PDB file of C-alpha atoms in Angstrom:
ATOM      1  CA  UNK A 242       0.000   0.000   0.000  1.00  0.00           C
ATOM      2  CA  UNK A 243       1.329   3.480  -0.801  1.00  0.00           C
ATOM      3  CA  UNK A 244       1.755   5.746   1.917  1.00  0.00           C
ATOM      4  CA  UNK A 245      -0.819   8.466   2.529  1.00  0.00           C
ATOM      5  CA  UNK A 246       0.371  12.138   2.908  1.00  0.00           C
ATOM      6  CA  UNK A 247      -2.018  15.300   3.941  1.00  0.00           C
ATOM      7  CA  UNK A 248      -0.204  18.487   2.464  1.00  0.00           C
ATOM      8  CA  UNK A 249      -1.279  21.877   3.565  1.00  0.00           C
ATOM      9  CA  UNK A 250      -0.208  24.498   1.341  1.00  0.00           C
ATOM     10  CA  UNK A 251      -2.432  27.593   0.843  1.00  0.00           C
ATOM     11  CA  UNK A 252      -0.597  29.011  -2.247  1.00  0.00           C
ATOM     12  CA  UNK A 253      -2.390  27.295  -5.034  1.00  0.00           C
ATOM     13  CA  UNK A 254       0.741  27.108  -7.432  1.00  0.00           C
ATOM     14  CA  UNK A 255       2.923  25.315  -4.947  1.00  0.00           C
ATOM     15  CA  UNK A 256       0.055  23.111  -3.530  1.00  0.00           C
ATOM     16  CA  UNK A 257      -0.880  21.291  -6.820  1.00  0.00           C
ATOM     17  CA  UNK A 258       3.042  21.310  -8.184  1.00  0.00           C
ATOM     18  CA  UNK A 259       3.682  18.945  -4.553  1.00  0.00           C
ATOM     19  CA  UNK A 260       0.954  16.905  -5.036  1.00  0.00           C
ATOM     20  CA  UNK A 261       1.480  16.476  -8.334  1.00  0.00           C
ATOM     21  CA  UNK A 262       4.948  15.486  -7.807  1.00  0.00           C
ATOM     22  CA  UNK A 263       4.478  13.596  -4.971  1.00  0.00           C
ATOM     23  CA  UNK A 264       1.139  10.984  -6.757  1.00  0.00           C
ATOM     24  CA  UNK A 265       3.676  10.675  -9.051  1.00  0.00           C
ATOM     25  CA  UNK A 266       6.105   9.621  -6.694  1.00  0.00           C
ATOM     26  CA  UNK A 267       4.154   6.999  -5.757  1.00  0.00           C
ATOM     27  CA  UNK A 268       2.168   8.522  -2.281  1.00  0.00           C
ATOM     28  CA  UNK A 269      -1.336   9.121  -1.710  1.00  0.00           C
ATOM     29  CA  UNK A 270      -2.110  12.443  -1.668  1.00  0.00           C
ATOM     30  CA  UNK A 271      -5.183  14.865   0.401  1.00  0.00           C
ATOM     31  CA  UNK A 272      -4.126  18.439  -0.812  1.00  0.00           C
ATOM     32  CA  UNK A 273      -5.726  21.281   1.671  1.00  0.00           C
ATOM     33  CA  UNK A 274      -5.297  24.968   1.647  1.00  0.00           C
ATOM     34  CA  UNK A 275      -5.284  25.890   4.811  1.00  0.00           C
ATOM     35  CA  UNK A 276      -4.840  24.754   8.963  1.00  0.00           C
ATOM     36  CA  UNK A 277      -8.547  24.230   9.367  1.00  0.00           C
ATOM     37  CA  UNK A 278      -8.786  21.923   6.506  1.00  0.00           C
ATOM     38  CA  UNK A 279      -6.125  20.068   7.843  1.00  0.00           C
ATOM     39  CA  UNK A 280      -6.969  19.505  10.797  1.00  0.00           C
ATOM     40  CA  UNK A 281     -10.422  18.188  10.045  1.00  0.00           C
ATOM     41  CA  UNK A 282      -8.717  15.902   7.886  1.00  0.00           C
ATOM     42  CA  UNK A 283      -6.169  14.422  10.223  1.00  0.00           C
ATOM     43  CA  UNK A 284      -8.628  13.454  12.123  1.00  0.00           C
ATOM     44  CA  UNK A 285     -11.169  12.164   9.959  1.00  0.00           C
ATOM     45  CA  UNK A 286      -8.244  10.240   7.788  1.00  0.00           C
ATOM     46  CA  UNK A 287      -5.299  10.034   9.894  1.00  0.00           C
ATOM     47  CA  UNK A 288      -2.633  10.190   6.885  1.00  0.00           C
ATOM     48  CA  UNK A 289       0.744   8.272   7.545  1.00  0.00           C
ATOM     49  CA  UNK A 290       2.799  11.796   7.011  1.00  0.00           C
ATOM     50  CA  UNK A 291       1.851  15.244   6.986  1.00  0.00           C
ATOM     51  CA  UNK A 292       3.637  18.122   4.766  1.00  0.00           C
ATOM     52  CA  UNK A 293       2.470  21.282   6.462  1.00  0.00           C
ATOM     53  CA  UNK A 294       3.541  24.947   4.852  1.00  0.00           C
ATOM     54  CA  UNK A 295       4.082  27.474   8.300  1.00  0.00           C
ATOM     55  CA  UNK A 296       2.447  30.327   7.148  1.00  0.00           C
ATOM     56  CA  UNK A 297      -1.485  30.186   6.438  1.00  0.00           C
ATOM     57  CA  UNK A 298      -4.362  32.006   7.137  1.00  0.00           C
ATOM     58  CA  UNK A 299      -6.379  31.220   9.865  1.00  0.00           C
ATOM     59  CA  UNK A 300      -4.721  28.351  12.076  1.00  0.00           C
ATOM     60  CA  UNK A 301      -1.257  28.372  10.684  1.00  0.00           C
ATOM     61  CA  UNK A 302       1.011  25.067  10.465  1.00  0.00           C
ATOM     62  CA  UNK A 303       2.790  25.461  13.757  1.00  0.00           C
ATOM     63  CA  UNK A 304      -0.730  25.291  14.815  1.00  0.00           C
ATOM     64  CA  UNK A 305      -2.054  22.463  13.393  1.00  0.00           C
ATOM     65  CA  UNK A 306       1.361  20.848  14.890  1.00  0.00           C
ATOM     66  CA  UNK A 307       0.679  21.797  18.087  1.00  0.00           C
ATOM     67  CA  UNK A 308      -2.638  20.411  18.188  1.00  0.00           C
ATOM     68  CA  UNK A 309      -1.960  17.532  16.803  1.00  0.00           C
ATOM     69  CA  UNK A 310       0.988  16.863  19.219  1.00  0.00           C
ATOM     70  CA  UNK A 311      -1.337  18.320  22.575  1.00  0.00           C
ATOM     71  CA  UNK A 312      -3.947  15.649  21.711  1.00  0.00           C
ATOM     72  CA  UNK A 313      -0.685  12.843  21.400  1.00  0.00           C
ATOM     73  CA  UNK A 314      -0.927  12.188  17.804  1.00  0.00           C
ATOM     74  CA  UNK A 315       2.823  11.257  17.162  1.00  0.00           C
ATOM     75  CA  UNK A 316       2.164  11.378  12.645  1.00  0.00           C
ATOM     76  CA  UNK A 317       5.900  12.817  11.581  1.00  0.00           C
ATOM     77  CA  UNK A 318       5.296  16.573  10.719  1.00  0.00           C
ATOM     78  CA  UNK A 319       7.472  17.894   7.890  1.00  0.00           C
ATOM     79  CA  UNK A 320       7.269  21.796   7.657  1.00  0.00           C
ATOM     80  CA  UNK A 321       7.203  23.584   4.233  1.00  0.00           C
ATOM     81  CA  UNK A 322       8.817  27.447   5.843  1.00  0.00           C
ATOM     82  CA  UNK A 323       9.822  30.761   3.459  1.00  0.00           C
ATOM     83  CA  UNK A 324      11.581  31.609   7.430  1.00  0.00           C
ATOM     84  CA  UNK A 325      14.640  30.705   7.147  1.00  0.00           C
ATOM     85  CA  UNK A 326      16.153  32.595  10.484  1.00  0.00           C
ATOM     86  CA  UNK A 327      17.517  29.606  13.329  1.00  0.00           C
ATOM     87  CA  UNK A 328      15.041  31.289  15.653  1.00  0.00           C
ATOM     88  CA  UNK A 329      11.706  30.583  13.000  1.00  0.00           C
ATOM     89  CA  UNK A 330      13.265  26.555  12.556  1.00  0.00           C
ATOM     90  CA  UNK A 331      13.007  26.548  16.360  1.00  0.00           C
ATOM     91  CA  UNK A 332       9.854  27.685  16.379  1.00  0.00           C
ATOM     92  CA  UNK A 333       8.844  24.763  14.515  1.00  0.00           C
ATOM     93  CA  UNK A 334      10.817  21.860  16.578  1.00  0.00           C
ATOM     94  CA  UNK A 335       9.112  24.036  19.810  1.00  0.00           C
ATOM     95  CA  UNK A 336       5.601  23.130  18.181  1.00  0.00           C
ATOM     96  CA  UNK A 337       6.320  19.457  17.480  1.00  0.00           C
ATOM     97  CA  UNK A 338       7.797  19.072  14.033  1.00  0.00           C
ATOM     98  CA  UNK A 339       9.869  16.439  12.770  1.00  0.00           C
ATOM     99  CA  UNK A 340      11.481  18.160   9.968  1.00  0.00           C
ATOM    100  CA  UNK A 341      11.262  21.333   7.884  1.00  0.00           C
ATOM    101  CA  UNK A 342      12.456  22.168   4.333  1.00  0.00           C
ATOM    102  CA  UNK A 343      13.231  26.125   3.277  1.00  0.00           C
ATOM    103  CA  UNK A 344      11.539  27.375   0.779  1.00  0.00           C
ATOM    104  CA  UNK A 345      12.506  27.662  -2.835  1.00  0.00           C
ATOM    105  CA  UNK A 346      13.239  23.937  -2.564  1.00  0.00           C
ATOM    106  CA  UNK A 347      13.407  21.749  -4.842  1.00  0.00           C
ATOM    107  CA  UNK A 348      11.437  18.313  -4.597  1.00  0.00           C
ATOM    108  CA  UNK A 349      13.794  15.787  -4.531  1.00  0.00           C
ATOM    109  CA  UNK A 350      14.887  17.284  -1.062  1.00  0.00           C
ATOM    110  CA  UNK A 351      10.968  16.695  -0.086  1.00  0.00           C
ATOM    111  CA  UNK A 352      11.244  13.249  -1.359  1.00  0.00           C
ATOM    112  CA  UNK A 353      14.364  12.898   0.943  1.00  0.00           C
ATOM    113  CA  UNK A 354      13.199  14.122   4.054  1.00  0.00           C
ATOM    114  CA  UNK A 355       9.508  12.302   3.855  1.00  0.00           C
ATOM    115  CA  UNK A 356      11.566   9.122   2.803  1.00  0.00           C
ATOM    116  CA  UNK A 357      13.609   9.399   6.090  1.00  0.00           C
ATOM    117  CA  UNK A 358      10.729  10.118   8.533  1.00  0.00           C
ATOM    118  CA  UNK A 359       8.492   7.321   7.058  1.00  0.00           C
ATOM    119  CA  UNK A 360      11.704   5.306   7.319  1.00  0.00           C
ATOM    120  CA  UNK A 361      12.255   5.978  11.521  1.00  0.00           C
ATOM    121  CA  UNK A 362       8.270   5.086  11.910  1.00  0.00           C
ATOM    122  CA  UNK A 363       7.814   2.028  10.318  1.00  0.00           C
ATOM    123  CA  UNK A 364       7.713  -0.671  12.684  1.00  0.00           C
ATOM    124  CA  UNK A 365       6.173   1.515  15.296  1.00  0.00           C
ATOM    125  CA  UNK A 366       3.245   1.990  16.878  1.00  0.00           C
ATOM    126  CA  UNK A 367      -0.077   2.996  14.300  1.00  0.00           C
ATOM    127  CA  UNK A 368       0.880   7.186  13.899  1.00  0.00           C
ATOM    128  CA  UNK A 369      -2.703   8.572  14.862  1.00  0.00           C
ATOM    129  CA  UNK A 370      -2.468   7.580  18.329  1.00  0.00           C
ATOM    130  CA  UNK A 371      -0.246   8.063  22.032  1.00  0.00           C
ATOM    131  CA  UNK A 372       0.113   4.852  24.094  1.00  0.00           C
ATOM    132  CA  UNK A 373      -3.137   3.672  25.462  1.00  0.00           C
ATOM    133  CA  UNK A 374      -2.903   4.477  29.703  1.00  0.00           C
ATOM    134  CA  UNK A 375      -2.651   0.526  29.680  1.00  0.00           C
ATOM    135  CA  UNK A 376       0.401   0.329  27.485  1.00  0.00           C
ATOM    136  CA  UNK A 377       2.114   3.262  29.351  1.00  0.00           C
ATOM    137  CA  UNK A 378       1.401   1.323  32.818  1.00  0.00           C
ATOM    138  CA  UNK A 379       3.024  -1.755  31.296  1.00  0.00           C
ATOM    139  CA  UNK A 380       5.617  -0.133  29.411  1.00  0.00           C
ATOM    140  CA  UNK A 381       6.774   1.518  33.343  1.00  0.00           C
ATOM    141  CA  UNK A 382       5.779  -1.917  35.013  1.00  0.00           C
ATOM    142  CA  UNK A 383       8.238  -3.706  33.373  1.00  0.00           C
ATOM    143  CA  UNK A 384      11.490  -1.410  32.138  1.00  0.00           C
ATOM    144  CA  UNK A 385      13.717  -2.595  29.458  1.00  0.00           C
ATOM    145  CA  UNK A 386      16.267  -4.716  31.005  1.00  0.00           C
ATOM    146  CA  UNK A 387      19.841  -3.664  31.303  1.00  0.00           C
ATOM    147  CA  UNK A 388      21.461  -5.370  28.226  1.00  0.00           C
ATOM    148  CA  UNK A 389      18.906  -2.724  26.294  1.00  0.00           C
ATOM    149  CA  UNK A 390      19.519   0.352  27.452  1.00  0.00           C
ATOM    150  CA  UNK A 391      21.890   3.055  26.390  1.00  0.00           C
ATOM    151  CA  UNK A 392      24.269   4.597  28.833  1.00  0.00           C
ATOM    152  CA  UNK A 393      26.449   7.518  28.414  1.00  0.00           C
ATOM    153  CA  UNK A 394      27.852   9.850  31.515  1.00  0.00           C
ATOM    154  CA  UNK A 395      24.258  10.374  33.236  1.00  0.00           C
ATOM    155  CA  UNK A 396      22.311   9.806  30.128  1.00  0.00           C
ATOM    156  CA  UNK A 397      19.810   6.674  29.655  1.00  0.00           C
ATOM    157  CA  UNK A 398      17.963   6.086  26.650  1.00  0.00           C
ATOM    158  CA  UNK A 399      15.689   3.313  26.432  1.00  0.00           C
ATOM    159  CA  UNK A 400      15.767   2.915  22.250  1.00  0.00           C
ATOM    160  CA  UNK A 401      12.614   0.514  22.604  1.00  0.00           C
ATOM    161  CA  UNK A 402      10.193   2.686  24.501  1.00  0.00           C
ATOM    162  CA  UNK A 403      12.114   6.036  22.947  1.00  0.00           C
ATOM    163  CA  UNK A 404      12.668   7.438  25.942  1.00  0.00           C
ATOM    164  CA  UNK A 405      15.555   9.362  27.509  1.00  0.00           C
ATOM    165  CA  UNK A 406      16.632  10.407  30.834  1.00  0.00           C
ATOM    166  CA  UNK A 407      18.962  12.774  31.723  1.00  0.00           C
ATOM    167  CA  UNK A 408      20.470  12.475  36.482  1.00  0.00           C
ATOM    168  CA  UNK A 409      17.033  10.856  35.810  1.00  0.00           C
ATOM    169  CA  UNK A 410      14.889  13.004  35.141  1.00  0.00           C
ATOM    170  CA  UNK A 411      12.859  11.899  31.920  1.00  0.00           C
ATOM    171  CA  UNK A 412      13.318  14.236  28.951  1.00  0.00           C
ATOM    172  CA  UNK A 413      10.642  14.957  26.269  1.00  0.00           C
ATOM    173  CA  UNK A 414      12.327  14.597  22.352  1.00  0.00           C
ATOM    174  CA  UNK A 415      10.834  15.012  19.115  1.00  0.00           C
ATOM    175  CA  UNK A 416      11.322  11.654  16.630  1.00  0.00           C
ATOM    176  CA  UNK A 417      14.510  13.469  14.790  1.00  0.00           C
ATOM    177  CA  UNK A 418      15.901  14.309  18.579  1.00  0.00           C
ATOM    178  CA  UNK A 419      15.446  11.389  20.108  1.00  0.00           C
ATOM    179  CA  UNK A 420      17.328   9.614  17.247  1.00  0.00           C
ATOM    180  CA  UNK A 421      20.188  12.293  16.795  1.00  0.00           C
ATOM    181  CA  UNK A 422      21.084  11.518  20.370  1.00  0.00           C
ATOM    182  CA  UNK A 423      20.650   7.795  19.996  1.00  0.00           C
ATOM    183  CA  UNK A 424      23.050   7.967  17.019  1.00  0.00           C
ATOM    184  CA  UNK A 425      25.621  10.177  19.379  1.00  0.00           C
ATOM    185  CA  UNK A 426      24.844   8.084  22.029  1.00  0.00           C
ATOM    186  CA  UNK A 427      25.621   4.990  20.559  1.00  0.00           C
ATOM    187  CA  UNK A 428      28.779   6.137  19.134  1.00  0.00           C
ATOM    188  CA  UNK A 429      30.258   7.710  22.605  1.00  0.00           C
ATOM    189  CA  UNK A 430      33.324   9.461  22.364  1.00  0.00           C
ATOM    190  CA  UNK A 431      33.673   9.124  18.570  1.00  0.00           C
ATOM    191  CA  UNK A 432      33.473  11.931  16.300  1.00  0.00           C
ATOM    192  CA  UNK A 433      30.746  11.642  13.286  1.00  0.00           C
ATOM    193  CA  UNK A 434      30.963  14.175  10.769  1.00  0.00           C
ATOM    194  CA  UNK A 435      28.402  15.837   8.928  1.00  0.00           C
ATOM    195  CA  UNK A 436      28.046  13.893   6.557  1.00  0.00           C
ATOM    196  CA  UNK A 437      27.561  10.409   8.515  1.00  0.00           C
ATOM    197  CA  UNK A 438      24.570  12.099  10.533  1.00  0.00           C
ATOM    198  CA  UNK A 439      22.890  13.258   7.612  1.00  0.00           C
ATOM    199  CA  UNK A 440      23.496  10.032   6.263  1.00  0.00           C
ATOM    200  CA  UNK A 441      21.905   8.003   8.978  1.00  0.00           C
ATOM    201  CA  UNK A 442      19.669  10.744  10.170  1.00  0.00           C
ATOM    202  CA  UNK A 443      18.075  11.982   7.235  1.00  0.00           C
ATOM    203  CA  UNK A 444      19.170   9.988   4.387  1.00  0.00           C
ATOM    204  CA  UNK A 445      20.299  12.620   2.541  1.00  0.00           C
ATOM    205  CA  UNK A 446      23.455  14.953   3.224  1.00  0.00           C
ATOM    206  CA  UNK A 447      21.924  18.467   2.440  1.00  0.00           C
ATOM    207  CA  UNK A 448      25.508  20.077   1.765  1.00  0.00           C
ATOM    208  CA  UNK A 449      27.654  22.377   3.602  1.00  0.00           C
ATOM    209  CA  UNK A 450      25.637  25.033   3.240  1.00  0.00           C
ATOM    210  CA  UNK A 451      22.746  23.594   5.370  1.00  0.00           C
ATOM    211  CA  UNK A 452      22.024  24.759   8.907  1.00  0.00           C
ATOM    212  CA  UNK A 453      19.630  21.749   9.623  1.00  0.00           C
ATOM    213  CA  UNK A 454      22.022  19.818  11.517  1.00  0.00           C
ATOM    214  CA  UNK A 455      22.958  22.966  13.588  1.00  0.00           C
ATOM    215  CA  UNK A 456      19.667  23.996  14.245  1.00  0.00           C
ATOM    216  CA  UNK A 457      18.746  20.274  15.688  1.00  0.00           C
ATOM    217  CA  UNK A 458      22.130  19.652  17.869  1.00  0.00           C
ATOM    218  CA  UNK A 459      21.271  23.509  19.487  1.00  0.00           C
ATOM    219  CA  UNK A 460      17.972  22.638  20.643  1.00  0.00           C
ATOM    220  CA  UNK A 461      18.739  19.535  21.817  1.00  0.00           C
ATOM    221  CA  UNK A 462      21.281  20.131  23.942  1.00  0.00           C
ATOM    222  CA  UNK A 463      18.985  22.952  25.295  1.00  0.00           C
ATOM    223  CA  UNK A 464      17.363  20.376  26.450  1.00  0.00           C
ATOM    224  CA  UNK A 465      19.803  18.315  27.648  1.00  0.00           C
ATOM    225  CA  UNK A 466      21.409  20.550  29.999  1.00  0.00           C
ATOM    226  CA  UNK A 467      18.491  22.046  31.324  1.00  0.00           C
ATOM    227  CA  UNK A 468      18.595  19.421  34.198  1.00  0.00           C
ATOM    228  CA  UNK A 469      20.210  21.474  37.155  1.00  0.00           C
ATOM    229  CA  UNK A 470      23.986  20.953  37.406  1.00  0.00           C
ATOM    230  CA  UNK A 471      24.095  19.079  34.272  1.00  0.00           C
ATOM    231  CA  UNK A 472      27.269  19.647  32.429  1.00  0.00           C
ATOM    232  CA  UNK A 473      27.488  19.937  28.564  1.00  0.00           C
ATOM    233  CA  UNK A 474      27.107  16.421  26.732  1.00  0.00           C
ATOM    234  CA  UNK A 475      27.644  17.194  23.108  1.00  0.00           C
ATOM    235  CA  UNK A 476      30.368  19.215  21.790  1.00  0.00           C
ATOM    236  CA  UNK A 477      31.531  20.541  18.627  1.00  0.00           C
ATOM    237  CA  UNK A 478      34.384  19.361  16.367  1.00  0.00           C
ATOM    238  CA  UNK A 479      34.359  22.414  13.966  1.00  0.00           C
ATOM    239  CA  UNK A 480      35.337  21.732  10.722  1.00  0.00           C
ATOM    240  CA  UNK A 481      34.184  18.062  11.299  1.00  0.00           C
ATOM    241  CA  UNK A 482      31.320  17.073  13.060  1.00  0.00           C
ATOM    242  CA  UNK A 483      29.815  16.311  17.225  1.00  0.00           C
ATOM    243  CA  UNK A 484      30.872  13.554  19.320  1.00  0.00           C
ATOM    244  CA  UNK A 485      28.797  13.147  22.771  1.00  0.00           C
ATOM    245  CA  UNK A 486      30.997  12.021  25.563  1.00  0.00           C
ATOM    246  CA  UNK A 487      31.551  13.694  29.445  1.00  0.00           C
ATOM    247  CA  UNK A 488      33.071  17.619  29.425  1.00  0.00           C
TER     248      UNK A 488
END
């Protein structure tokens, strides 16, 4: 079965240039022009991806994200944005996105990034939906045992449950966050480059000109060294790459 996308997109132009390209990619495609539209849709057809642009009228894509994510639909979010400023890419990972691609783009980099995030969720629980109460209670009931968990300094990451703690308190990650770290995590003390974490991240290595990988490793360690007395887990290797390992 082909997998079902829901793009927003209120300029008509770009709208039925995606969808074209992307039904002849091979997807299923609901084309909206606006937040309410697809919002009503998400939740009378839960799609398997959504391609959201950030500025609409009305309810505006970081909106429909944020509603989406409040009610605990986990559906991977990429964002379509003409804001290309760190602080407007933030704005989007704050409101629950996945991904985002800068406008004028051209659609092979679409086909790249949605390729990636259906990639990460296959296997996973059905997109629409949180845990049930019952599958959290078992899920905390019975941790994953030792052998499975990822260790680093004070870090845990449980790569079954996706979860992360941090001098144990539990940290809340978007999909591409929780698996950047993972990736770091797993690799402790070693330095990827750029290129290696695009590769295994995204699929795709966007080119030295691209800020995404930047704009990712900044907000999460944000959150990773928000815990009180927590000292700096991922550093910089400039000119090559980040390694995670103890200051």
């Amino acid at each position: 079965m082909p997998h079902t996308v829901l793009l927003a997109e209120d300029d008509r132009a770009i709208r039925h240039a995606v969808e074209r390209a992307l039904t002849l990619e091979g997807y299923e495609v609901t084309a909206v022009a606006d937040g309410i539209q697809a919002l009503a849709t998400a939740h009378r057809q839960p799609p398997d991806i959504l391609v959201l642009d950030v500025m609409m009228p009305g309810i505006d894509g970081l909106q429909v994200c944020q509603v989406l994510r409040a009610e605990g639909n986990r559906t991977p979010i990429l964002m379509l944005t003409a804001r290309v400023e760190t602080a407007d890419r933030i704005a989007g990972l704050d409101a629950g996105a996945d991904d985002y691609v800068a406008k004028p783009f051209e659609i092979e980099e679409v086909f790249a990034r949605l390729r990636a995030l259906l990639r990460r969720v296959d296997g996973e629980a059905p997109f629409g939906r949180a845990a049930a109460p019952e599958e959290t209670a078992e899920r905390d009931e019975a941790p994953a045992a030792a052998a499975d968990l990822i260790t680093a300094a004070d870090l845990r990451i449980d790569p079954g449950a996706r979860r992360v703690w941090r001098a144990g308190v539990e940290l809340d990650l978007t999909r591409t966050e929780f698996d950047l770290l993972e990736l770091l995590a797993r690799n402790t003390g070693i330095v990827l480059d750029h290129t290696a974490i695009y590769d295994r991240i995204w699929g795709y290595d966007f080119g030295p000109s691209s800020k995404n990988l930047a704009v990712y490793v900044g907000y999460l360690r944000r959150k990773l060294d928000v815990v009180a007395g927590a000292a700096p887990l991922i550093h910089t290797v400039r000119g090559v790459g980040y390694v995670l390992r103890e200051s």
